[in-house]
Amino acid sequence: IMNLKKILKILVKQAYNPDIIILEWTEMLLACSNIRTFFPNAKIVASEHDVTFLSKKRKYEVSQNFRKIVKYFDYIKMKQRELELLEKVDLAVTHNEKDKKLLYDNGIGRDKIFALVPYFMKLKLNSTYDNKSNKLIFYGAMSRPENYLSALWFIENVMPQLHNYIFIIIGNKPPKELMEKSSNNIIVTGYVPDIIPYFSDALCIVAPLLLGAGIKIKILEGLSSGIPVLTNTIGIEGIPARKGIDYIECNTAEDYIVNIKKLSNDEDYANYIAQNGQKMINKSFCINDSCQKYIKILDNMTR
């Protein structure tokens, strides 16, 4: 906050006078009152990449003993603070319709919430999907607990029953406890400059997420690739995909084991899921159309 104030003071001295200030992430929303002090006439937009109090709630729910009590009060405090600040901004932008409804259900006016399609990379593979591969991939920033803990869960609960498969974990900065799990059928790549070769030679994408909130970019990108995606209710959150049609829902280790084997043995089923997921993304997540609506809303705010 102190560094931010220094920068804002410099901008004011330079006679900088913004019409709109967009705050990306909830953490920046916490600086809203300080920003208004310097630019009282500017419209404030809060870009909520996810609803932070929901993420805090999930961390509290999976905690144990004394940590559960600490996480509970952390969740309650964040929920109160986040909702108070969103009441004061001129526009709240969520990155999916589910989070938009969550804010509305918690008292934020529907007319001041806009659901923006988040930016994601539509993956264009160099080859057609082949269900004869024995490679399962999971990717994301492995320095983040919601990713490496999920990978560890899959290694410990699913892989012991999949002797003929290879689990490839892609993502930068994997922790030591994950690296120690490396073996002939568990490959931890660390950072890779290009994920396309891995997607082009995979049976499916698995995302057994244990934590997190908001829409998951990795799931959007996975669905766009034309490869079957297996994930749980946390992973598919905010994405209007139909289970058993656009993706395969797996909430237990047995779910993953059964469905991975089914993909290997049923080519028609594997292609059905892969193609439907890709079609759903192309239909429901048009970045350009959503961006134009966002620009129009911002333009109207300044009139």
PDB file of C-alpha atoms in Angstrom:
ATOM      1  CA  ILE A   1       0.000   0.000   0.000  1.00  0.00           C
ATOM      2  CA  MET A   2       2.855   2.374   0.820  1.00  0.00           C
ATOM      3  CA  ASN A   3       4.501   1.771  -2.556  1.00  0.00           C
ATOM      4  CA  LEU A   4       1.161   2.171  -4.306  1.00  0.00           C
ATOM      5  CA  LYS A   5       0.590   5.541  -2.611  1.00  0.00           C
ATOM      6  CA  LYS A   6       3.996   6.763  -3.807  1.00  0.00           C
ATOM      7  CA  ILE A   7       3.098   5.905  -7.395  1.00  0.00           C
ATOM      8  CA  LEU A   8      -0.348   7.517  -7.112  1.00  0.00           C
ATOM      9  CA  LYS A   9       1.159  10.724  -5.738  1.00  0.00           C
ATOM     10  CA  ILE A  10       3.478  10.920  -8.745  1.00  0.00           C
ATOM     11  CA  LEU A  11       0.539  10.430 -11.138  1.00  0.00           C
ATOM     12  CA  VAL A  12      -1.460  13.174  -9.416  1.00  0.00           C
ATOM     13  CA  LYS A  13       1.481  15.601  -9.705  1.00  0.00           C
ATOM     14  CA  GLN A  14       1.629  14.807 -13.414  1.00  0.00           C
ATOM     15  CA  ALA A  15      -2.055  15.837 -13.681  1.00  0.00           C
ATOM     16  CA  TYR A  16      -3.030  12.291 -14.620  1.00  0.00           C
ATOM     17  CA  ASN A  17      -6.825  12.046 -14.520  1.00  0.00           C
ATOM     18  CA  PRO A  18      -8.199   8.579 -15.395  1.00  0.00           C
ATOM     19  CA  ASP A  19     -11.844   8.045 -16.302  1.00  0.00           C
ATOM     20  CA  ILE A  20     -11.779   4.406 -15.214  1.00  0.00           C
ATOM     21  CA  ILE A  21      -9.456   2.433 -12.950  1.00  0.00           C
ATOM     22  CA  ILE A  22      -9.528  -1.360 -13.278  1.00  0.00           C
ATOM     23  CA  LEU A  23      -8.319  -3.348 -10.291  1.00  0.00           C
ATOM     24  CA  GLU A  24      -7.217  -6.862 -11.240  1.00  0.00           C
ATOM     25  CA  TRP A  25      -7.569  -9.513  -8.496  1.00  0.00           C
ATOM     26  CA  THR A  26      -9.193  -9.183  -5.086  1.00  0.00           C
ATOM     27  CA  GLU A  27      -5.853  -8.214  -3.535  1.00  0.00           C
ATOM     28  CA  MET A  28      -5.922  -4.955  -5.514  1.00  0.00           C
ATOM     29  CA  LEU A  29      -9.555  -4.408  -4.542  1.00  0.00           C
ATOM     30  CA  LEU A  30      -8.309  -4.079  -0.962  1.00  0.00           C
ATOM     31  CA  ALA A  31      -6.523  -0.888  -2.058  1.00  0.00           C
ATOM     32  CA  CYS A  32      -9.745   0.660  -3.362  1.00  0.00           C
ATOM     33  CA  SER A  33     -10.195   3.240  -0.590  1.00  0.00           C
ATOM     34  CA  ASN A  34      -6.606   4.474  -1.004  1.00  0.00           C
ATOM     35  CA  ILE A  35      -7.052   4.850  -4.762  1.00  0.00           C
ATOM     36  CA  ARG A  36     -10.314   6.781  -4.367  1.00  0.00           C
ATOM     37  CA  THR A  37      -8.500   9.285  -2.168  1.00  0.00           C
ATOM     38  CA  PHE A  38      -6.267  10.244  -5.096  1.00  0.00           C
ATOM     39  CA  PHE A  39      -8.839   9.890  -7.911  1.00  0.00           C
ATOM     40  CA  PRO A  40     -12.295  10.569  -6.377  1.00  0.00           C
ATOM     41  CA  ASN A  41     -13.990  11.101  -9.754  1.00  0.00           C
ATOM     42  CA  ALA A  42     -12.757   7.953 -11.489  1.00  0.00           C
ATOM     43  CA  LYS A  43     -15.023   4.948 -11.962  1.00  0.00           C
ATOM     44  CA  ILE A  44     -13.665   1.855 -10.215  1.00  0.00           C
ATOM     45  CA  VAL A  45     -13.930  -1.610 -11.777  1.00  0.00           C
ATOM     46  CA  ALA A  46     -13.111  -4.711  -9.723  1.00  0.00           C
ATOM     47  CA  SER A  47     -11.945  -7.605 -11.878  1.00  0.00           C
ATOM     48  CA  GLU A  48     -12.581 -10.699  -9.748  1.00  0.00           C
ATOM     49  CA  HIS A  49     -10.603 -13.508 -11.367  1.00  0.00           C
ATOM     50  CA  ASP A  50     -12.196 -15.653  -8.688  1.00  0.00           C
ATOM     51  CA  VAL A  51     -14.265 -14.904  -5.609  1.00  0.00           C
ATOM     52  CA  THR A  52     -11.588 -15.028  -2.955  1.00  0.00           C
ATOM     53  CA  PHE A  53     -13.835 -15.796  -0.012  1.00  0.00           C
ATOM     54  CA  LEU A  54     -14.958 -19.004  -1.753  1.00  0.00           C
ATOM     55  CA  SER A  55     -11.330 -20.102  -2.052  1.00  0.00           C
ATOM     56  CA  LYS A  56     -10.827 -19.272   1.636  1.00  0.00           C
ATOM     57  CA  LYS A  57     -13.915 -21.316   2.497  1.00  0.00           C
ATOM     58  CA  ARG A  58     -12.535 -24.394   0.743  1.00  0.00           C
ATOM     59  CA  LYS A  59      -9.211 -24.107   2.525  1.00  0.00           C
ATOM     60  CA  TYR A  60     -11.079 -23.924   5.822  1.00  0.00           C
ATOM     61  CA  GLU A  61     -13.194 -26.981   4.952  1.00  0.00           C
ATOM     62  CA  VAL A  62     -10.196 -29.233   4.234  1.00  0.00           C
ATOM     63  CA  SER A  63      -8.165 -28.046   7.245  1.00  0.00           C
ATOM     64  CA  GLN A  64      -7.995 -29.927  10.527  1.00  0.00           C
ATOM     65  CA  ASN A  65      -7.623 -29.265  14.238  1.00  0.00           C
ATOM     66  CA  PHE A  66      -6.486 -25.756  15.269  1.00  0.00           C
ATOM     67  CA  ARG A  67      -5.751 -24.773  11.661  1.00  0.00           C
ATOM     68  CA  LYS A  68      -9.435 -25.285  10.843  1.00  0.00           C
ATOM     69  CA  ILE A  69     -10.411 -22.636  13.398  1.00  0.00           C
ATOM     70  CA  VAL A  70      -7.823 -20.185  12.046  1.00  0.00           C
ATOM     71  CA  LYS A  71      -8.924 -20.824   8.445  1.00  0.00           C
ATOM     72  CA  TYR A  72     -12.567 -20.361   9.408  1.00  0.00           C
ATOM     73  CA  PHE A  73     -12.017 -16.871  10.806  1.00  0.00           C
ATOM     74  CA  ASP A  74      -9.818 -16.057   7.799  1.00  0.00           C
ATOM     75  CA  TYR A  75     -12.722 -17.041   5.525  1.00  0.00           C
ATOM     76  CA  ILE A  76     -15.322 -15.044   7.496  1.00  0.00           C
ATOM     77  CA  LYS A  77     -13.125 -11.947   7.595  1.00  0.00           C
ATOM     78  CA  MET A  78     -12.369 -12.099   3.858  1.00  0.00           C
ATOM     79  CA  LYS A  79     -16.013 -12.639   2.927  1.00  0.00           C
ATOM     80  CA  GLN A  80     -17.111  -9.588   4.905  1.00  0.00           C
ATOM     81  CA  ARG A  81     -14.305  -7.406   3.552  1.00  0.00           C
ATOM     82  CA  GLU A  82     -14.643  -8.520  -0.063  1.00  0.00           C
ATOM     83  CA  LEU A  83     -18.417  -7.973  -0.182  1.00  0.00           C
ATOM     84  CA  GLU A  84     -18.104  -4.562   1.533  1.00  0.00           C
ATOM     85  CA  LEU A  85     -15.599  -3.404  -1.085  1.00  0.00           C
ATOM     86  CA  LEU A  86     -17.577  -4.762  -4.025  1.00  0.00           C
ATOM     87  CA  GLU A  87     -20.563  -2.731  -2.815  1.00  0.00           C
ATOM     88  CA  LYS A  88     -18.465   0.417  -3.208  1.00  0.00           C
ATOM     89  CA  VAL A  89     -17.106  -0.134  -6.738  1.00  0.00           C
ATOM     90  CA  ASP A  90     -18.926   0.906  -9.899  1.00  0.00           C
ATOM     91  CA  LEU A  91     -18.642  -2.448 -11.635  1.00  0.00           C
ATOM     92  CA  ALA A  92     -17.682  -5.948 -10.515  1.00  0.00           C
ATOM     93  CA  VAL A  93     -16.355  -8.238 -13.254  1.00  0.00           C
ATOM     94  CA  THR A  94     -16.387 -11.986 -12.704  1.00  0.00           C
ATOM     95  CA  HIS A  95     -14.873 -14.521 -15.088  1.00  0.00           C
ATOM     96  CA  ASN A  96     -17.861 -16.861 -15.171  1.00  0.00           C
ATOM     97  CA  GLU A  97     -21.627 -16.855 -14.666  1.00  0.00           C
ATOM     98  CA  LYS A  98     -21.392 -19.025 -11.538  1.00  0.00           C
ATOM     99  CA  ASP A  99     -19.323 -16.399  -9.684  1.00  0.00           C
ATOM    100  CA  LYS A 100     -21.709 -13.707 -10.930  1.00  0.00           C
ATOM    101  CA  LYS A 101     -24.599 -15.587  -9.310  1.00  0.00           C
ATOM    102  CA  LEU A 102     -22.545 -16.136  -6.125  1.00  0.00           C
ATOM    103  CA  LEU A 103     -21.997 -12.382  -5.730  1.00  0.00           C
ATOM    104  CA  TYR A 104     -25.654 -11.665  -6.522  1.00  0.00           C
ATOM    105  CA  ASP A 105     -26.784 -14.228  -3.935  1.00  0.00           C
ATOM    106  CA  ASN A 106     -24.572 -12.445  -1.401  1.00  0.00           C
ATOM    107  CA  GLY A 107     -26.160  -9.046  -1.954  1.00  0.00           C
ATOM    108  CA  ILE A 108     -24.274  -7.457  -4.871  1.00  0.00           C
ATOM    109  CA  GLY A 109     -26.710  -5.906  -7.347  1.00  0.00           C
ATOM    110  CA  ARG A 110     -27.074  -7.842 -10.592  1.00  0.00           C
ATOM    111  CA  ASP A 111     -26.914  -4.608 -12.613  1.00  0.00           C
ATOM    112  CA  LYS A 112     -23.360  -3.917 -11.409  1.00  0.00           C
ATOM    113  CA  ILE A 113     -21.910  -7.371 -12.201  1.00  0.00           C
ATOM    114  CA  PHE A 114     -20.601  -8.423 -15.621  1.00  0.00           C
ATOM    115  CA  ALA A 115     -19.364 -11.925 -16.447  1.00  0.00           C
ATOM    116  CA  LEU A 116     -16.367 -11.685 -18.776  1.00  0.00           C
ATOM    117  CA  VAL A 117     -14.991 -14.638 -20.728  1.00  0.00           C
ATOM    118  CA  PRO A 118     -11.411 -14.989 -19.431  1.00  0.00           C
ATOM    119  CA  TYR A 119      -8.475 -15.090 -21.795  1.00  0.00           C
ATOM    120  CA  PHE A 120      -7.210 -18.586 -22.496  1.00  0.00           C
ATOM    121  CA  MET A 121      -5.146 -20.212 -25.202  1.00  0.00           C
ATOM    122  CA  LYS A 122      -7.124 -22.319 -27.642  1.00  0.00           C
ATOM    123  CA  LEU A 123      -4.824 -25.241 -28.273  1.00  0.00           C
ATOM    124  CA  LYS A 124      -4.309 -26.357 -31.856  1.00  0.00           C
ATOM    125  CA  LEU A 125      -2.791 -29.801 -31.937  1.00  0.00           C
ATOM    126  CA  ASN A 126      -0.633 -31.083 -34.760  1.00  0.00           C
ATOM    127  CA  SER A 127      -2.381 -34.444 -34.904  1.00  0.00           C
ATOM    128  CA  THR A 128      -5.820 -35.976 -34.464  1.00  0.00           C
ATOM    129  CA  TYR A 129      -6.806 -37.527 -31.145  1.00  0.00           C
ATOM    130  CA  ASP A 130      -5.734 -41.141 -30.608  1.00  0.00           C
ATOM    131  CA  ASN A 131      -7.188 -43.093 -27.680  1.00  0.00           C
ATOM    132  CA  LYS A 132      -4.442 -45.740 -27.895  1.00  0.00           C
ATOM    133  CA  SER A 133      -1.991 -43.583 -25.942  1.00  0.00           C
ATOM    134  CA  ASN A 134      -1.248 -44.599 -22.344  1.00  0.00           C
ATOM    135  CA  LYS A 135      -0.215 -41.100 -21.233  1.00  0.00           C
ATOM    136  CA  LEU A 136      -2.254 -39.087 -18.742  1.00  0.00           C
ATOM    137  CA  ILE A 137      -1.378 -35.422 -18.303  1.00  0.00           C
ATOM    138  CA  PHE A 138      -1.957 -32.818 -15.635  1.00  0.00           C
ATOM    139  CA  TYR A 139      -0.583 -29.320 -15.936  1.00  0.00           C
ATOM    140  CA  GLY A 140      -0.461 -25.996 -14.151  1.00  0.00           C
ATOM    141  CA  ALA A 141       1.865 -23.911 -11.991  1.00  0.00           C
ATOM    142  CA  MET A 142       3.247 -26.593  -9.700  1.00  0.00           C
ATOM    143  CA  SER A 143       4.358 -24.047  -7.108  1.00  0.00           C
ATOM    144  CA  ARG A 144       0.669 -23.579  -6.228  1.00  0.00           C
ATOM    145  CA  PRO A 145      -0.753 -25.938  -3.569  1.00  0.00           C
ATOM    146  CA  GLU A 146      -4.011 -26.480  -5.479  1.00  0.00           C
ATOM    147  CA  ASN A 147      -1.958 -28.032  -8.285  1.00  0.00           C
ATOM    148  CA  TYR A 148       0.833 -30.014  -6.639  1.00  0.00           C
ATOM    149  CA  LEU A 149      -1.442 -31.361  -3.871  1.00  0.00           C
ATOM    150  CA  SER A 150      -3.867 -32.561  -6.546  1.00  0.00           C
ATOM    151  CA  ALA A 151      -1.039 -34.262  -8.442  1.00  0.00           C
ATOM    152  CA  LEU A 152       0.139 -35.963  -5.241  1.00  0.00           C
ATOM    153  CA  TRP A 153      -3.390 -37.179  -4.554  1.00  0.00           C
ATOM    154  CA  PHE A 154      -3.601 -38.716  -8.032  1.00  0.00           C
ATOM    155  CA  ILE A 155      -0.199 -40.392  -7.654  1.00  0.00           C
ATOM    156  CA  GLU A 156      -1.081 -41.899  -4.284  1.00  0.00           C
ATOM    157  CA  ASN A 157      -4.699 -42.894  -4.930  1.00  0.00           C
ATOM    158  CA  VAL A 158      -5.074 -43.587  -8.647  1.00  0.00           C
ATOM    159  CA  MET A 159      -1.734 -44.562 -10.168  1.00  0.00           C
ATOM    160  CA  PRO A 160      -1.240 -47.728  -8.038  1.00  0.00           C
ATOM    161  CA  GLN A 161      -4.181 -49.221  -9.981  1.00  0.00           C
ATOM    162  CA  LEU A 162      -3.006 -48.057 -13.421  1.00  0.00           C
ATOM    163  CA  HIS A 163       0.147 -50.106 -13.958  1.00  0.00           C
ATOM    164  CA  ASN A 164       0.258 -49.704 -17.738  1.00  0.00           C
ATOM    165  CA  TYR A 165      -0.189 -45.923 -17.810  1.00  0.00           C
ATOM    166  CA  ILE A 166       2.217 -42.993 -17.566  1.00  0.00           C
ATOM    167  CA  PHE A 167       1.289 -39.906 -15.545  1.00  0.00           C
ATOM    168  CA  ILE A 168       2.979 -36.736 -16.817  1.00  0.00           C
ATOM    169  CA  ILE A 169       2.892 -33.662 -14.562  1.00  0.00           C
ATOM    170  CA  ILE A 170       3.673 -30.452 -16.448  1.00  0.00           C
ATOM    171  CA  GLY A 171       4.344 -27.129 -14.741  1.00  0.00           C
ATOM    172  CA  ASN A 172       7.080 -24.916 -13.388  1.00  0.00           C
ATOM    173  CA  LYS A 173       8.594 -25.040  -9.896  1.00  0.00           C
ATOM    174  CA  PRO A 174       7.366 -28.433  -8.662  1.00  0.00           C
ATOM    175  CA  PRO A 175       8.122 -28.851  -4.926  1.00  0.00           C
ATOM    176  CA  LYS A 176      10.568 -31.420  -3.615  1.00  0.00           C
ATOM    177  CA  GLU A 177       7.831 -33.723  -2.336  1.00  0.00           C
ATOM    178  CA  LEU A 178       6.439 -33.970  -5.864  1.00  0.00           C
ATOM    179  CA  MET A 179       9.830 -34.427  -7.518  1.00  0.00           C
ATOM    180  CA  GLU A 180      10.520 -37.331  -5.161  1.00  0.00           C
ATOM    181  CA  LYS A 181       7.564 -39.206  -6.682  1.00  0.00           C
ATOM    182  CA  SER A 182       9.263 -39.417 -10.100  1.00  0.00           C
ATOM    183  CA  SER A 183       9.566 -42.935 -11.507  1.00  0.00           C
ATOM    184  CA  ASN A 184       9.263 -44.836 -14.779  1.00  0.00           C
ATOM    185  CA  ASN A 185       5.531 -44.185 -14.977  1.00  0.00           C
ATOM    186  CA  ILE A 186       5.412 -40.833 -13.135  1.00  0.00           C
ATOM    187  CA  ILE A 187       7.179 -38.016 -14.968  1.00  0.00           C
ATOM    188  CA  VAL A 188       7.515 -34.542 -13.442  1.00  0.00           C
ATOM    189  CA  THR A 189       8.689 -32.245 -16.243  1.00  0.00           C
ATOM    190  CA  GLY A 190       9.002 -28.885 -14.515  1.00  0.00           C
ATOM    191  CA  TYR A 191       8.728 -25.936 -16.891  1.00  0.00           C
ATOM    192  CA  VAL A 192       8.323 -26.763 -20.584  1.00  0.00           C
ATOM    193  CA  PRO A 193       8.400 -24.114 -23.363  1.00  0.00           C
ATOM    194  CA  ASP A 194       5.636 -25.801 -25.359  1.00  0.00           C
ATOM    195  CA  ILE A 195       2.843 -28.022 -24.031  1.00  0.00           C
ATOM    196  CA  ILE A 196       1.469 -28.953 -27.471  1.00  0.00           C
ATOM    197  CA  PRO A 197       3.728 -32.032 -27.957  1.00  0.00           C
ATOM    198  CA  TYR A 198       2.461 -33.469 -24.672  1.00  0.00           C
ATOM    199  CA  PHE A 199      -1.186 -32.867 -25.571  1.00  0.00           C
ATOM    200  CA  SER A 200      -0.653 -34.338 -29.031  1.00  0.00           C
ATOM    201  CA  ASP A 201       0.401 -37.647 -27.489  1.00  0.00           C
ATOM    202  CA  ALA A 202      -1.994 -38.073 -24.561  1.00  0.00           C
ATOM    203  CA  LEU A 203      -4.999 -40.254 -23.799  1.00  0.00           C
ATOM    204  CA  CYS A 204      -6.632 -37.654 -21.582  1.00  0.00           C
ATOM    205  CA  ILE A 205      -6.192 -34.723 -19.221  1.00  0.00           C
ATOM    206  CA  VAL A 206      -6.858 -35.295 -15.529  1.00  0.00           C
ATOM    207  CA  ALA A 207      -7.495 -32.512 -13.018  1.00  0.00           C
ATOM    208  CA  PRO A 208      -8.425 -33.885  -9.573  1.00  0.00           C
ATOM    209  CA  LEU A 209      -8.425 -30.462  -7.926  1.00  0.00           C
ATOM    210  CA  LEU A 210      -8.656 -30.350  -4.148  1.00  0.00           C
ATOM    211  CA  LEU A 211      -8.607 -26.562  -3.676  1.00  0.00           C
ATOM    212  CA  GLY A 212      -9.288 -23.378  -5.599  1.00  0.00           C
ATOM    213  CA  ALA A 213     -12.221 -21.279  -6.743  1.00  0.00           C
ATOM    214  CA  GLY A 214     -13.376 -19.617  -9.915  1.00  0.00           C
ATOM    215  CA  ILE A 215     -13.010 -20.815 -13.466  1.00  0.00           C
ATOM    216  CA  LYS A 216      -9.915 -22.915 -14.212  1.00  0.00           C
ATOM    217  CA  ILE A 217      -8.036 -21.790 -17.319  1.00  0.00           C
ATOM    218  CA  LYS A 218      -6.314 -25.182 -17.552  1.00  0.00           C
ATOM    219  CA  ILE A 219      -9.718 -26.839 -17.982  1.00  0.00           C
ATOM    220  CA  LEU A 220     -10.790 -24.409 -20.726  1.00  0.00           C
ATOM    221  CA  GLU A 221      -7.531 -25.010 -22.568  1.00  0.00           C
ATOM    222  CA  GLY A 222      -7.800 -28.760 -22.071  1.00  0.00           C
ATOM    223  CA  LEU A 223     -11.328 -28.874 -23.461  1.00  0.00           C
ATOM    224  CA  SER A 224     -10.299 -26.699 -26.408  1.00  0.00           C
ATOM    225  CA  SER A 225      -7.573 -29.168 -27.349  1.00  0.00           C
ATOM    226  CA  GLY A 226      -9.949 -31.941 -28.383  1.00  0.00           C
ATOM    227  CA  ILE A 227      -8.715 -34.374 -25.722  1.00  0.00           C
ATOM    228  CA  PRO A 228     -11.070 -35.866 -23.096  1.00  0.00           C
ATOM    229  CA  VAL A 229     -10.949 -34.020 -19.772  1.00  0.00           C
ATOM    230  CA  LEU A 230     -11.515 -35.841 -16.498  1.00  0.00           C
ATOM    231  CA  THR A 231     -12.094 -33.572 -13.509  1.00  0.00           C
ATOM    232  CA  ASN A 232     -14.260 -33.051 -10.447  1.00  0.00           C
ATOM    233  CA  THR A 233     -16.849 -30.477  -9.368  1.00  0.00           C
ATOM    234  CA  ILE A 234     -14.141 -27.987  -8.354  1.00  0.00           C
ATOM    235  CA  GLY A 235     -12.349 -28.330 -11.697  1.00  0.00           C
ATOM    236  CA  ILE A 236     -15.456 -27.812 -13.837  1.00  0.00           C
ATOM    237  CA  GLU A 237     -16.771 -24.957 -11.679  1.00  0.00           C
ATOM    238  CA  GLY A 238     -18.095 -22.052 -13.744  1.00  0.00           C
ATOM    239  CA  ILE A 239     -17.927 -23.973 -17.030  1.00  0.00           C
ATOM    240  CA  PRO A 240     -21.290 -24.943 -18.606  1.00  0.00           C
ATOM    241  CA  ALA A 241     -20.063 -28.388 -19.620  1.00  0.00           C
ATOM    242  CA  ARG A 242     -22.308 -31.458 -19.460  1.00  0.00           C
ATOM    243  CA  LYS A 243     -20.887 -34.403 -17.553  1.00  0.00           C
ATOM    244  CA  GLY A 244     -20.684 -37.558 -19.592  1.00  0.00           C
ATOM    245  CA  ILE A 245     -21.030 -35.504 -22.768  1.00  0.00           C
ATOM    246  CA  ASP A 246     -18.492 -32.643 -22.822  1.00  0.00           C
ATOM    247  CA  TYR A 247     -16.261 -33.984 -20.031  1.00  0.00           C
ATOM    248  CA  ILE A 248     -16.071 -36.909 -17.626  1.00  0.00           C
ATOM    249  CA  GLU A 249     -16.797 -36.129 -13.985  1.00  0.00           C
ATOM    250  CA  CYS A 250     -14.589 -38.000 -11.507  1.00  0.00           C
ATOM    251  CA  ASN A 251     -14.854 -37.326  -7.785  1.00  0.00           C
ATOM    252  CA  THR A 252     -13.206 -40.478  -6.423  1.00  0.00           C
ATOM    253  CA  ALA A 253     -10.107 -42.494  -7.250  1.00  0.00           C
ATOM    254  CA  GLU A 254     -12.324 -45.300  -8.537  1.00  0.00           C
ATOM    255  CA  ASP A 255     -14.054 -42.861 -10.913  1.00  0.00           C
ATOM    256  CA  TYR A 256     -10.705 -42.006 -12.503  1.00  0.00           C
ATOM    257  CA  ILE A 257      -9.580 -45.627 -12.728  1.00  0.00           C
ATOM    258  CA  VAL A 258     -12.800 -46.863 -14.357  1.00  0.00           C
ATOM    259  CA  ASN A 259     -13.112 -43.996 -16.838  1.00  0.00           C
ATOM    260  CA  ILE A 260      -9.463 -43.962 -17.907  1.00  0.00           C
ATOM    261  CA  LYS A 261      -9.713 -47.655 -18.742  1.00  0.00           C
ATOM    262  CA  LYS A 262     -12.991 -47.036 -20.568  1.00  0.00           C
ATOM    263  CA  LEU A 263     -11.372 -44.339 -22.728  1.00  0.00           C
ATOM    264  CA  SER A 264      -8.623 -46.792 -23.686  1.00  0.00           C
ATOM    265  CA  ASN A 265     -11.074 -49.538 -24.604  1.00  0.00           C
ATOM    266  CA  ASP A 266     -13.815 -47.551 -26.327  1.00  0.00           C
ATOM    267  CA  GLU A 267     -12.601 -45.420 -29.235  1.00  0.00           C
ATOM    268  CA  ASP A 268     -16.078 -44.097 -30.112  1.00  0.00           C
ATOM    269  CA  TYR A 269     -16.713 -42.974 -26.535  1.00  0.00           C
ATOM    270  CA  ALA A 270     -13.303 -41.310 -26.272  1.00  0.00           C
ATOM    271  CA  ASN A 271     -13.836 -39.367 -29.502  1.00  0.00           C
ATOM    272  CA  TYR A 272     -17.401 -38.450 -28.483  1.00  0.00           C
ATOM    273  CA  ILE A 273     -16.207 -36.796 -25.256  1.00  0.00           C
ATOM    274  CA  ALA A 274     -13.205 -35.132 -26.932  1.00  0.00           C
ATOM    275  CA  GLN A 275     -15.182 -33.599 -29.795  1.00  0.00           C
ATOM    276  CA  ASN A 276     -18.119 -32.450 -27.655  1.00  0.00           C
ATOM    277  CA  GLY A 277     -15.805 -30.681 -25.207  1.00  0.00           C
ATOM    278  CA  GLN A 278     -14.117 -28.820 -28.021  1.00  0.00           C
ATOM    279  CA  LYS A 279     -17.453 -27.806 -29.580  1.00  0.00           C
ATOM    280  CA  MET A 280     -18.745 -26.544 -26.229  1.00  0.00           C
ATOM    281  CA  ILE A 281     -15.706 -24.299 -25.767  1.00  0.00           C
ATOM    282  CA  ASN A 282     -15.999 -22.873 -29.286  1.00  0.00           C
ATOM    283  CA  LYS A 283     -19.694 -22.100 -28.709  1.00  0.00           C
ATOM    284  CA  SER A 284     -19.719 -20.809 -25.132  1.00  0.00           C
ATOM    285  CA  PHE A 285     -16.360 -19.069 -24.745  1.00  0.00           C
ATOM    286  CA  CYS A 286     -15.985 -16.508 -27.504  1.00  0.00           C
ATOM    287  CA  ILE A 287     -13.392 -14.091 -26.179  1.00  0.00           C
ATOM    288  CA  ASN A 288     -13.906 -11.445 -28.880  1.00  0.00           C
ATOM    289  CA  ASP A 289     -17.690 -11.146 -28.380  1.00  0.00           C
ATOM    290  CA  SER A 290     -17.327 -10.925 -24.610  1.00  0.00           C
ATOM    291  CA  CYS A 291     -14.556  -8.344 -24.901  1.00  0.00           C
ATOM    292  CA  GLN A 292     -16.691  -6.109 -27.112  1.00  0.00           C
ATOM    293  CA  LYS A 293     -19.529  -6.191 -24.559  1.00  0.00           C
ATOM    294  CA  TYR A 294     -17.041  -5.285 -21.812  1.00  0.00           C
ATOM    295  CA  ILE A 295     -15.674  -2.354 -23.826  1.00  0.00           C
ATOM    296  CA  LYS A 296     -19.216  -1.082 -24.440  1.00  0.00           C
ATOM    297  CA  ILE A 297     -20.007  -1.200 -20.710  1.00  0.00           C
ATOM    298  CA  LEU A 298     -16.812   0.695 -19.872  1.00  0.00           C
ATOM    299  CA  ASP A 299     -17.556   3.248 -22.589  1.00  0.00           C
ATOM    300  CA  ASN A 300     -21.072   3.846 -21.204  1.00  0.00           C
ATOM    301  CA  MET A 301     -19.640   4.348 -17.716  1.00  0.00           C
ATOM    302  CA  THR A 302     -17.765   7.434 -18.887  1.00  0.00           C
ATOM    303  CA  ARG A 303     -20.710   9.111 -20.618  1.00  0.00           C
TER     304      ARG A 303
END
